[in-house]
mmCIF file of C-alpha atoms and ligand atoms in Angstrom:
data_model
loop_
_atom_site.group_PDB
_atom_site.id
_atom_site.type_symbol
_atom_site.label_atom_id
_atom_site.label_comp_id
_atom_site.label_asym_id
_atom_site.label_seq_id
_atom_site.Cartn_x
_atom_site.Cartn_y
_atom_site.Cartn_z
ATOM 1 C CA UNK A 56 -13.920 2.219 -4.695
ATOM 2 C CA UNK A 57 -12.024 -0.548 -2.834
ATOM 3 C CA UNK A 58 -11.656 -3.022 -0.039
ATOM 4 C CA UNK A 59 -9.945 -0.482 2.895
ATOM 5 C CA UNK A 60 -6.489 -0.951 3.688
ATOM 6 C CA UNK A 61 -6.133 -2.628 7.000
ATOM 7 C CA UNK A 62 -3.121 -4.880 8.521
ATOM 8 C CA UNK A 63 -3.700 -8.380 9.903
ATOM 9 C CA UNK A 64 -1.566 -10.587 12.232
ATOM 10 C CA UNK A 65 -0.986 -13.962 10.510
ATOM 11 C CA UNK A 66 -0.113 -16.959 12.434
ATOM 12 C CA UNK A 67 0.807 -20.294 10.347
ATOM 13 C CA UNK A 68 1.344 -24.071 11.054
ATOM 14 C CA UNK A 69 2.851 -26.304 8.231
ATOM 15 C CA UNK A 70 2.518 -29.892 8.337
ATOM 16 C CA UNK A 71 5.126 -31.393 5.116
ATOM 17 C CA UNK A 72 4.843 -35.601 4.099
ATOM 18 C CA UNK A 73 7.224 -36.558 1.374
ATOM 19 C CA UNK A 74 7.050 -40.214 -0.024
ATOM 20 C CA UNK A 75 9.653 -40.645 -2.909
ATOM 21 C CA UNK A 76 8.990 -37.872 -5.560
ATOM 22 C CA UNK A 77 5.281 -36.915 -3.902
ATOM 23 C CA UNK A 78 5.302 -34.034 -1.203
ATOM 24 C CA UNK A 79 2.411 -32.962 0.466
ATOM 25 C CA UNK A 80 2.183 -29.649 2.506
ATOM 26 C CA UNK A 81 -0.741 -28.877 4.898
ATOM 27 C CA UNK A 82 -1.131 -25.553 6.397
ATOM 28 C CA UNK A 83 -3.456 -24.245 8.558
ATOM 29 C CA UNK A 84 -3.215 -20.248 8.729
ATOM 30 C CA UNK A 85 -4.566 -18.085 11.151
ATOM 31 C CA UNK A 86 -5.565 -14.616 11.044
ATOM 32 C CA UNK A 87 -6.488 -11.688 13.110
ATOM 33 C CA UNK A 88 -8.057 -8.999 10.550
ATOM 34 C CA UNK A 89 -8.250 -5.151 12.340
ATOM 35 C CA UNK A 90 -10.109 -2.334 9.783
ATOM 36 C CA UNK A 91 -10.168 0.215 12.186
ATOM 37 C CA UNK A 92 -8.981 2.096 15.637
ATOM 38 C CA UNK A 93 -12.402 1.095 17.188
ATOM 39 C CA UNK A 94 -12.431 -2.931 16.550
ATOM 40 C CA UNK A 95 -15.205 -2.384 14.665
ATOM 41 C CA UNK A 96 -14.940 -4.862 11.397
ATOM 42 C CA UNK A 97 -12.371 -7.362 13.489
ATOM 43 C CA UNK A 98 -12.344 -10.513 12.025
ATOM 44 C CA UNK A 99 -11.083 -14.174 12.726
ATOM 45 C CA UNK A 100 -9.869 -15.841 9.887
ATOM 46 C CA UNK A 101 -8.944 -19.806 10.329
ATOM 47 C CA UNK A 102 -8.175 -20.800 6.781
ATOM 48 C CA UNK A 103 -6.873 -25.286 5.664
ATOM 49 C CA UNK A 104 -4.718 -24.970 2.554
ATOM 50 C CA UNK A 105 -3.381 -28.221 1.272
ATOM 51 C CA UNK A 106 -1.110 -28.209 -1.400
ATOM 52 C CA UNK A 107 -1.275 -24.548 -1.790
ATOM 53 C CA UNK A 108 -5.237 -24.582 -2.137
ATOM 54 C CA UNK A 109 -7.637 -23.361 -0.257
ATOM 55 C CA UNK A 110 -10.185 -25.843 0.899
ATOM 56 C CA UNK A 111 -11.706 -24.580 4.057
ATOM 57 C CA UNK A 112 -12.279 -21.484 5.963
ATOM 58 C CA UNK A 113 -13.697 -20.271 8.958
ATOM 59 C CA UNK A 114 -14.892 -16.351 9.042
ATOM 60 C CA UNK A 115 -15.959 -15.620 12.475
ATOM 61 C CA UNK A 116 -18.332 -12.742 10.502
ATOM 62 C CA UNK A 117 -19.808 -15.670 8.894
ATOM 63 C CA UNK A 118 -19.825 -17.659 11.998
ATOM 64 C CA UNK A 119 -18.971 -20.635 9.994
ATOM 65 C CA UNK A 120 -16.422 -22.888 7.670
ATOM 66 C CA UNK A 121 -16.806 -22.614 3.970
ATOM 67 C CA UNK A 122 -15.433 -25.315 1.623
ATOM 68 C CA UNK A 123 -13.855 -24.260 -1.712
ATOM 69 C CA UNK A 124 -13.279 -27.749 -2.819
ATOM 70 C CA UNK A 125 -15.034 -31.319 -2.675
ATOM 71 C CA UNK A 126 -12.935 -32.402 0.184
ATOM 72 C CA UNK A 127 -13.579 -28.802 2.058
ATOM 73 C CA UNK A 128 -17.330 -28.837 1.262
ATOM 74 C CA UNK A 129 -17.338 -32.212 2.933
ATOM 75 C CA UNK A 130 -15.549 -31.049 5.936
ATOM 76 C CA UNK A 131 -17.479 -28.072 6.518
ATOM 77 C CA UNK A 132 -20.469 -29.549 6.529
ATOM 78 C CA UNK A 133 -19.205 -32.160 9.163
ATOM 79 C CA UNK A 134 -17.481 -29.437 11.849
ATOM 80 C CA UNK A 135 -20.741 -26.953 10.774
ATOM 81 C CA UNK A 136 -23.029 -29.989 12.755
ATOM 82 C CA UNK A 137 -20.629 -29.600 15.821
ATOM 83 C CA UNK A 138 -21.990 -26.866 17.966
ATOM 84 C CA UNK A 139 -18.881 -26.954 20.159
ATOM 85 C CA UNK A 140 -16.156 -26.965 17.474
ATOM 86 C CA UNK A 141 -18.230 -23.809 16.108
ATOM 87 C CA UNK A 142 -18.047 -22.434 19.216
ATOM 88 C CA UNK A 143 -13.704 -23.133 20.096
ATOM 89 C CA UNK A 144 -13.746 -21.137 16.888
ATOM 90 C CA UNK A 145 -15.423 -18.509 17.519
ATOM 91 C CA UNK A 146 -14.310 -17.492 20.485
ATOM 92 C CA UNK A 147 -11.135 -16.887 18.816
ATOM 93 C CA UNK A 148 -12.587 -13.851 18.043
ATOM 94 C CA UNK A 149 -12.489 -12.507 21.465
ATOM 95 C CA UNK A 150 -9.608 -14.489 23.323
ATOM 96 C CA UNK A 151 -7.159 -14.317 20.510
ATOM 97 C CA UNK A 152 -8.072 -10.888 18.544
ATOM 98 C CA UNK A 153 -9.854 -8.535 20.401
ATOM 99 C CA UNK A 154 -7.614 -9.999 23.716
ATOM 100 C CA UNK A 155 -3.886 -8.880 21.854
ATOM 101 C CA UNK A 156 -5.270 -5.926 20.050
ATOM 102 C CA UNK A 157 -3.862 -3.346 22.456
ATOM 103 C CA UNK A 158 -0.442 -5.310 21.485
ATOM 104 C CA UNK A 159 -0.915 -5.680 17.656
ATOM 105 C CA UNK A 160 -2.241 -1.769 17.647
ATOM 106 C CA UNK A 161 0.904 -0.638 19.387
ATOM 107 C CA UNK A 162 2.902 -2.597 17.249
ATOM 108 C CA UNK A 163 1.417 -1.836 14.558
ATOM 109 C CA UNK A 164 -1.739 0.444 14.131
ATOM 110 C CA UNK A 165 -0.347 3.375 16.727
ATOM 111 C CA UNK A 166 2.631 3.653 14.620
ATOM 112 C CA UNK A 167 1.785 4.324 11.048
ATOM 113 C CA UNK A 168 3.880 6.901 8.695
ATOM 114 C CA UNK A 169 2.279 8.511 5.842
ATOM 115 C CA UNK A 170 4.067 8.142 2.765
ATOM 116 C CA UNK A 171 6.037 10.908 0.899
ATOM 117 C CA UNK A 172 5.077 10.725 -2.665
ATOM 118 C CA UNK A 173 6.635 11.750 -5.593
ATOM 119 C CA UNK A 174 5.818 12.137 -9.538
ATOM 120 C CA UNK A 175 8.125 12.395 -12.036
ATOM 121 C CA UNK A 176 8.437 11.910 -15.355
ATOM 122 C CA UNK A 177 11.424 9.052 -16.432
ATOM 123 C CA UNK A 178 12.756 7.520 -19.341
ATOM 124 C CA UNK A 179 10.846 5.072 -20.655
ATOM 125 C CA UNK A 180 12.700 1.512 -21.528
ATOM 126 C CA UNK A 181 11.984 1.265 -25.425
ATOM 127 C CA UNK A 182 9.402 0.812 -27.808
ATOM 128 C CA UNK A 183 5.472 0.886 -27.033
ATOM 129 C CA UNK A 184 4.532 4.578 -25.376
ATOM 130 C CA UNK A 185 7.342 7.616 -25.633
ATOM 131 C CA UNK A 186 6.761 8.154 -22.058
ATOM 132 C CA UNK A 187 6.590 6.829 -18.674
ATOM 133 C CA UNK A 188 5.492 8.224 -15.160
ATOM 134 C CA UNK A 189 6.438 7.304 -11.806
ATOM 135 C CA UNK A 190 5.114 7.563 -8.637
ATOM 136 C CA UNK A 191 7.195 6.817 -5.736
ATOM 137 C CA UNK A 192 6.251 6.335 -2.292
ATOM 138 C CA UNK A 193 9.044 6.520 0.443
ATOM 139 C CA UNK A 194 8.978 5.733 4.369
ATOM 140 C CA UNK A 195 5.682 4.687 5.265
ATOM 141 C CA UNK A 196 4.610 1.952 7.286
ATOM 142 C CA UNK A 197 3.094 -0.381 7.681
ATOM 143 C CA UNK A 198 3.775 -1.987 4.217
ATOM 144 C CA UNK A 199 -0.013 -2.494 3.437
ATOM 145 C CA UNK A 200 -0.172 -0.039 0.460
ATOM 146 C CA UNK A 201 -2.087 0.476 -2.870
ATOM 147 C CA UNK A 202 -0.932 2.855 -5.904
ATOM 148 C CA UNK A 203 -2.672 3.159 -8.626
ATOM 149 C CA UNK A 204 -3.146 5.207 -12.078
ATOM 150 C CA UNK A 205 -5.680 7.461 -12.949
ATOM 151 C CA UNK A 206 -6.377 8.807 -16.955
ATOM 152 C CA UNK A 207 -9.347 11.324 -16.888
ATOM 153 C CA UNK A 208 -10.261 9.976 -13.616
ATOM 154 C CA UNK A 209 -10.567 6.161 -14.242
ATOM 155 C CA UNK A 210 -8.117 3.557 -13.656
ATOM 156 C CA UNK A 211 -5.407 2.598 -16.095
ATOM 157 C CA UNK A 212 -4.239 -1.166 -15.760
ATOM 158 C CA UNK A 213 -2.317 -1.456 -19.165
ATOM 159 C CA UNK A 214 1.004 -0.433 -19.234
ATOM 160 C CA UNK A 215 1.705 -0.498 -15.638
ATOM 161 C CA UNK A 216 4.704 -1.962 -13.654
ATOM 162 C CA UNK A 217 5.701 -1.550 -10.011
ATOM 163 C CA UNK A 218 7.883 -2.730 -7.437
ATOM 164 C CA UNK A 219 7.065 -5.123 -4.799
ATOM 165 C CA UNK A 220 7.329 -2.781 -1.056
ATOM 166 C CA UNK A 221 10.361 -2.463 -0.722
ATOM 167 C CA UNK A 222 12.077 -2.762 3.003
ATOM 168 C CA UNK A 223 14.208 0.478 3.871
ATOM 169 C CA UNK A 224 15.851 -1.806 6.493
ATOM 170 C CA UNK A 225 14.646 1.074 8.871
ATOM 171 C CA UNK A 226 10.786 -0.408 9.272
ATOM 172 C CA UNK A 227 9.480 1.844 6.416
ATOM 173 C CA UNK A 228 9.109 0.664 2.889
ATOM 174 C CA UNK A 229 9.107 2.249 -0.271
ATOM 175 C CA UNK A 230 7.540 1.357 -3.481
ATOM 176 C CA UNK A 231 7.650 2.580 -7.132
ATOM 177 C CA UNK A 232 5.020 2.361 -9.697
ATOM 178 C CA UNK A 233 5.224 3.094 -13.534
ATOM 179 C CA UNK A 234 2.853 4.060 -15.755
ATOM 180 C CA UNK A 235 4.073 3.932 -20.209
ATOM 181 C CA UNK A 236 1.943 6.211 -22.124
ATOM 182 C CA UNK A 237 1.690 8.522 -25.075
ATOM 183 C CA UNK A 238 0.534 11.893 -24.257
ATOM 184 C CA UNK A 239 -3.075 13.214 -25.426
ATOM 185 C CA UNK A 240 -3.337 17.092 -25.100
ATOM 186 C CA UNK A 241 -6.176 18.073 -22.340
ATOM 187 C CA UNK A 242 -5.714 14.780 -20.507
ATOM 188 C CA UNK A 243 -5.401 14.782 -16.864
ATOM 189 C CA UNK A 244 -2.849 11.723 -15.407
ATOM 190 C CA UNK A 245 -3.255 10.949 -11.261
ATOM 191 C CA UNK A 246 -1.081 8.891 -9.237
ATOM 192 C CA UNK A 247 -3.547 7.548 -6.258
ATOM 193 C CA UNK A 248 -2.059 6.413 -2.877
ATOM 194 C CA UNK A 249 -3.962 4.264 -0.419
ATOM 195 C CA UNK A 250 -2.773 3.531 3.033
ATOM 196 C CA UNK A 251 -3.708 3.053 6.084
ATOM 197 C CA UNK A 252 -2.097 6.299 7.333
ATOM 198 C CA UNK A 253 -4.581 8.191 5.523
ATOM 199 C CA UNK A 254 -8.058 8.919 6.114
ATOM 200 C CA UNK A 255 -9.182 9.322 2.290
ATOM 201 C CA UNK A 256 -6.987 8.161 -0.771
ATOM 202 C CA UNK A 257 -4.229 10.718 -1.799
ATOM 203 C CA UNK A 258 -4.227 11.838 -5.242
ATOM 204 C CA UNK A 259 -1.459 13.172 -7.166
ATOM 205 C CA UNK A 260 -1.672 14.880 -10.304
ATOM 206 C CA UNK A 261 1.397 15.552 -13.330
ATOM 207 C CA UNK A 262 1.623 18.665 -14.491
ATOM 208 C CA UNK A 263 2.991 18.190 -17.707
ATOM 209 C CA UNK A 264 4.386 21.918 -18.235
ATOM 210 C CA UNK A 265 7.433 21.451 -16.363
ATOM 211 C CA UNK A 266 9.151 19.264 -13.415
ATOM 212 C CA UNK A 267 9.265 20.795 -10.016
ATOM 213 C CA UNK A 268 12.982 20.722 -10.339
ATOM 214 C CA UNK A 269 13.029 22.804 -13.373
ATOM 215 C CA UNK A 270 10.558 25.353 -11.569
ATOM 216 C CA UNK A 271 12.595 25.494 -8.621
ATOM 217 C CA UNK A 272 15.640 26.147 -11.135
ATOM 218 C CA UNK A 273 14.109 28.540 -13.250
ATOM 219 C CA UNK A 274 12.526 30.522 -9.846
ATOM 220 C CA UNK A 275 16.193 30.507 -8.009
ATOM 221 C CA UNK A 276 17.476 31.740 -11.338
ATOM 222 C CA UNK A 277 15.202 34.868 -11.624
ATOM 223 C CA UNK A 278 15.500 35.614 -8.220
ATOM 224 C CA UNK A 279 18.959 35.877 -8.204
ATOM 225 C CA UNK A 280 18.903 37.768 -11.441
ATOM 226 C CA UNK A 281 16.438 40.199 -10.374
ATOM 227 C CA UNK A 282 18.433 40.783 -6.769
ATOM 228 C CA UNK A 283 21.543 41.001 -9.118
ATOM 229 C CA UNK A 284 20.090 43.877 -10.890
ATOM 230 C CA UNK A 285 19.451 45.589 -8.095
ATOM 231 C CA UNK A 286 22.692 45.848 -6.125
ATOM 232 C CA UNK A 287 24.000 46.584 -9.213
ATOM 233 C CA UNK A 288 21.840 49.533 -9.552
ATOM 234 C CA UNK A 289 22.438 50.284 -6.294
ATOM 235 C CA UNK A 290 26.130 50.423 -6.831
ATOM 236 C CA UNK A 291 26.465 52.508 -9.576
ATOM 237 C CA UNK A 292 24.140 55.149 -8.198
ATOM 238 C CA UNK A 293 26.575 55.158 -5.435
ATOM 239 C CA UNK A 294 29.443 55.647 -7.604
ATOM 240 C CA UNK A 295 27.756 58.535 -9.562
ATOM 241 C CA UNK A 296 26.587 60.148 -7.006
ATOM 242 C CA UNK A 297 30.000 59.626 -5.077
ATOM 243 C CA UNK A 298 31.820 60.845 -8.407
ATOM 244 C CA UNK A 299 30.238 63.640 -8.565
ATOM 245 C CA UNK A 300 31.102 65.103 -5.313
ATOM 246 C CA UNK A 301 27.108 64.607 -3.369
ATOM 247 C CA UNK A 302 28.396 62.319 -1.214
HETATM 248 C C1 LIG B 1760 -15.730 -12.806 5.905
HETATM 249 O O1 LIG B 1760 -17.099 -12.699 5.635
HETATM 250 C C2 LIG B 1760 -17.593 -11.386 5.415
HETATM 251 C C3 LIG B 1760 -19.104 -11.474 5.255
HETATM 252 O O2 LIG B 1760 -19.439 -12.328 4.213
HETATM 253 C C4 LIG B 1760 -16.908 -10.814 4.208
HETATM 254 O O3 LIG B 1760 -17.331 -9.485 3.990
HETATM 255 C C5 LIG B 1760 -15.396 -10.831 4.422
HETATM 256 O O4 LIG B 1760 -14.739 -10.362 3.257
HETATM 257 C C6 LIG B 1760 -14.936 -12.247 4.754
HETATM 258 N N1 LIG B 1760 -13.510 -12.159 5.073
HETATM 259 C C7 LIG B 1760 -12.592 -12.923 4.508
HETATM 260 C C8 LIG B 1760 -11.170 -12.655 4.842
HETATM 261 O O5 LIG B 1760 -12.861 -13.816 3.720
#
């Protein structure tokens, strides 16, 4: 459906000119890219942003820079001609990623948390849809994540808000999405979850009959009503029989 979630080291470098009112900003980021537990789909990013654009970028899959603008273009097709500067970059690949991935996996990878999630139903601000869904997920890591809404299995994009991650201050995040709609009978609403943790996307679907709150409620209410019932049976089969001299 979409890109996997993976986590990626990120190195920067800023270069910053000012000249009276005129600023420029040149930054050249790095980036190790891991996919999976086996280094297979590692990539070395080495991207040239100048004033917040994008102009070049070398992609070690590619094996060579790409220019997004006329002044990239220009440059890539200078550095492509130089065998060695090709080469300083893409052995990157090996020295820089695939060399500190037993320290980034450790850091990192080794110590992912699924996510706890939760659906409820909430109160929705005002005005366009009567209701509103959320699905929270708490204390996973890392903060890579992807939630997304379902309506009879495709994805809604209208009508939905979330939080950024949110940092616990304890190395997990948390992160709440919500979903305004008006209710169709028969319809089927899924919260999906996508992390890392997880081997396949986790789907969660709202029962609209009742919350899980109100089940528990209704369930711990019975029980004790039905237990109730008994020892009072109990009792006054004790007193009868008591009264009447059997005992
Ligand atoms: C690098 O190139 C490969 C092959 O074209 C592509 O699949 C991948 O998304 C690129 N990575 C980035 C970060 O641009």
């Amino acid at each position: 459906m979409s890109m996997p979630i993976a986590f990626y080291i990120c190195l920067t470098l800023f270069l910053s000119i000012f000249s009276g009112t005129d600023g420029y900003f040149e930054q050249r980021v790095t980036q190790c890219r891991y996919s999976s537990k086996d280094l297979h789909g590692i990539e070395f990013i080495d991207s040239y942003v100048f004033n917040k654009v994008e102009d070049i970028r070398f992609n070690s899959t590619v094996g060579r820079f790409v220019g997004y603008t006329e002044h990239g273009v220009k440059n890539a097709e200078a550095w492509n001609s130089d065998a060695g500067f090709l080469g300083q970059e893409q052995v990157q690949l090996e020295s820089y990623c695939k060399h500190n991935a037993d320290i980034y996996y450790s850091a990192i990878r080794d110590k992912t948390v699924e996510p706890h999630v939760r659906l409820s139903s909430v109160t929705p601000p005002s005005g366009r849809h009567p209701a509103m869904l959320m699905c929270s997920a708490y204390d996973f890591y890392p903060k890579q994540i992807r939630v997304t809404w379902l309506r009879d299995g495709r994805e809604v994009k209208s009508d939905v808000t979330s939080t950024e991650e949110l940092a616990n201050g304890d190395w997990y995040y948390q992160i709440h999405s919500h979903l305004e709609y008006t209710p169709k009978s028969g319809e089927k609403i899924s919260c999906m979850v996508e992390h890392i943790s997880l081997t396949e996307p986790m789907m969660y679907h709202w029962d609209p009959s009742l919350p899980e709150a109100e089940r528990n409620k209704i369930a711990i209410g019975a029980s004790g009503l039905v237990l109730g019932t008994i020892l009072a049976l109990a009792g006054l089969i004790y007193y009868k029989k008591k009264s009447s001299g059997v005992l």
